[in-house]
Amino acid sequence: MARTHNLGFPRIGVRRELKFALESYWKGQSSLEELKALGTELRQRHWRDQSALDLAPVGDFSFYDQMLDMSFTLGNLPERVSSFHGDMLDNYFRVARGRSAESAEAHCGGACDGVAAGEMTKWFDTNYHYIVPEFTAATKFKLDASRLLEQLAEAKAHSVKAKPVIIGPVTYLALGKAKDDSEKLALLERLLPVYAELLETLAAQGVEWVQVDEPILVTELDADWQHAFEQSYHSLKRARLKLLLATYFGTLQDNLQLACNLPVAGLHVDAVRGRDEISKVVDWLPGHKVLSIGAIDGRNIWKTDLNATLDWLEPIAEKLGERLWIAPSCSLLHVPVDLDSEETLDADIRSWLAFAKQKLAELAVLGKAINQGRATVADELATNQTAIDSRKNSGRVHNPAVKAAVRNITPEMGKRQSHYAARAAKQRVHLNLPVYPTTTIGSFPQTPDIRQARLAYKKQKISVDEYTAKMKAEIEHAVREQEKLGLDVLVHGEAERNDMVEYFGEQLDGYVFSQFGWVQSYGSRCVKPPILFGDISRPKAMTVGWIKYAQSLTDKPMKGMLTGPVTILNWSFVRDDQPRSESCLQLALAVRKEVLDLEAAGVHVIQIDEAALREGLPLRKSQWKEYLNWAVESFRITANGVSDETQIHTHMCYSEFNDIIEAIAAMDADVITIETSRSDMELLDVFEKFEYPNEIGPGVYDVHSPNIPSVEQAVDLITKAAERIPAERLWVNPDCGLKTRQWSEVIPALQNMVSAANALRANA
Ligand code: GLN
Ligand code: ZN
């Protein structure tokens, strides 16, 4: 009998109950008891949702983050919160979110200081962010199993077939940060006894299986880290329970033998991303071990092709018998909870989708088919087949004209007419800009008034004319303010956009939007990625009307504002029936049309944001090149159809370019604006060293903080920039868009920024 199990369930709640409960508690509007009670309710509800499985995860629920949970379980709290005496959960939130000195003052009457929040970073290649464990050479660990034991007791009380889930020691260390640059691996010896104690504690509760997540096994590991695996699992093998070592998000490759041979009772592998590797794993895995096959995509929202999966799984089941387990590829944390709550999704498209609950139902069908024969689930399989076929053959998915356009892409389409230097000379004459030209990144404050107008329009409470008039007034306001400030290249302010991806997705054919398809991004924050389901085309211009209007108000150049294809792709749920690169090229062709329409409408500066280019980097460095090739090519196809006189800008809001500088240069944008104000311009070193040839606008104003930069600070930053990049290739701008700020902050900040540019021009 093959067993079915799940690696983790989304904890946010089908209506994002956890989000609202957390935020209400943090604002002081509800009690800790109420928050904890909601946690209990969610866990029980989610176990009920998983009751058809042979084993359900316990400990996957978290009030903020599973890595932070693990830090607390291991007693690895940052020094700065160690003296806190209140409720453990409050201290947990202090690490997660930090606390300013002022709010600490209010909270403790001055008896405690502010604390910095723990650093957050991306969880592998997902859009989930975890709190980075902090280490020093002196770090000691001490078991606190209370959270797990409580949840386990709860699970037992509800007769859940419980399988506790923990992050494994090697992944835990690998994802943490040594604050003093000490060698993290040196801590392993101190860490392992605490893991052993934890396993012993769970064994004492009668636990049979523990899932130990070690996704770091799908990344490149050097010999020391491989050895850490040997050392860890040899030391934990005395545990009186069975370990299921869980890997996911990719293939094992060089770590395959290592993973197969570690002294554990079972191995979970991602058979969605790593399908080709499974036969090798079947061959290598010692005969006493369980193999858990992650056959259902835990990272995407498409229905599984159950018959095809069974065709593939049945021979493996034959071979493995009792030793086969089946599961989703990874925790379902990365997909929305329940498709049943969607009321407005198009019926066709809806029939192609599966969210977390539907995926578990698929798993149950697979399990039954394998254990009792396909005939016992004939109806389910037939319905599934209908949906799979409908998607495969749908005229809404497949648009021959779009496919042909992608096939007909020529290398010329990705190339500008001339090299940068020749273009820059023409643009200088054409745009007539001073040295240190000033601009902003696109958005201006999204006031409650704007948000209300957008919402009212969406709900058809105001007419299209009323809405348009409202947005035009807002654009005019933004233009007049920028003129008063004396900025050189203006923007329209993005009042009409809710989100830089959704705005475009809504206007492209091939996209749909869910109502409740929320996925946790970090803490209480969720995103609702649009669903790219079909070949992409642009029925009509998306931004030209607004930008043309904005340009008509001023003699200054108006910058057209678009989101690039790579960013649209990376922030969406994408198709699994064609390579990402193909979808990206389709997006590129659609946005390219918009670029050319803007140019034809007299817009001579066009910015194409690629905020998420870096986010798409594969987990293995060996695959970076391939990704960057098609990503950069997609950008080039989008941007490079314009004449030499038209100036292309791109914007990226992060600060790590060392390892991708070549690709950034290959994008060949005339101007790139980046986030630099907090790095004191050191980030420009890599551009200097690489002799980056085009123009750069290093941000001189940190938009994430309400602080208003002084003229001196801005002058200082620009001067530092000019030590690295020749002044004639420098722009002056903020780090990012200003949509989250208030006008009262933006005006003085930009005034100082413009004054700084003027002061430097006077000396130039
Ligand atoms: N143009 C966008 C804005 O200003 C860019 C946002 C981003 O890069 N995240 O809001
Ligand atoms: Zn940005």
PDB file of C-alpha atoms and ligand atoms in Angstrom, residues 441-443 494 500 561 607 609 611 651 653 736-739, ligand 1:
ATOM      1  CA  ILE A 441      11.103  56.407 -10.790  1.00  0.00           C
ATOM      2  CA  GLY A 442       7.445  56.590 -11.762  1.00  0.00           C
ATOM      3  CA  SER A 443       4.850  56.548  -9.027  1.00  0.00           C
ATOM      4  CA  GLU A 494       0.882  56.046 -12.018  1.00  0.00           C
ATOM      5  CA  MET A 500       2.801  47.271 -11.555  1.00  0.00           C
ATOM      6  CA  MET A 561       6.217  53.961 -17.790  1.00  0.00           C
ATOM      7  CA  GLN A 607      11.141  53.393 -18.793  1.00  0.00           C
ATOM      8  CA  ASP A 609      10.826  48.405 -15.059  1.00  0.00           C
ATOM      9  CA  ALA A 611      12.237  45.018 -10.594  1.00  0.00           C
ATOM     10  CA  HIS A 651      14.726  50.440 -13.186  1.00  0.00           C
ATOM     11  CA  CYS A 653      15.036  48.108  -7.018  1.00  0.00           C
ATOM     12  CA  CYS A 736      12.386  53.744  -6.224  1.00  0.00           C
ATOM     13  CA  GLY A 737       8.802  54.859  -6.795  1.00  0.00           C
ATOM     14  CA  LEU A 738       7.138  57.174  -4.279  1.00  0.00           C
ATOM     15  CA  LYS A 739       3.713  55.582  -4.083  1.00  0.00           C
TER      16      LYS A 739
HETATM   17  N1  GLN B   1       7.656  52.526 -11.737  1.00  0.00           N
HETATM   18  C1  GLN B   1       7.402  51.848 -10.526  1.00  0.00           C
HETATM   19  C2  GLN B   1       7.085  52.832  -9.418  1.00  0.00           C
HETATM   20  O1  GLN B   1       7.628  53.883  -9.395  1.00  0.00           O
HETATM   21  C3  GLN B   1       8.573  51.010 -10.115  1.00  0.00           C
HETATM   22  C4  GLN B   1       8.287  50.222  -8.889  1.00  0.00           C
HETATM   23  C5  GLN B   1       9.307  49.152  -8.597  1.00  0.00           C
HETATM   24  O2  GLN B   1      10.332  49.084  -9.219  1.00  0.00           O
HETATM   25  N2  GLN B   1       9.025  48.286  -7.667  1.00  0.00           N
HETATM   26  O3  GLN B   1       6.303  52.564  -8.532  1.00  0.00           O
END
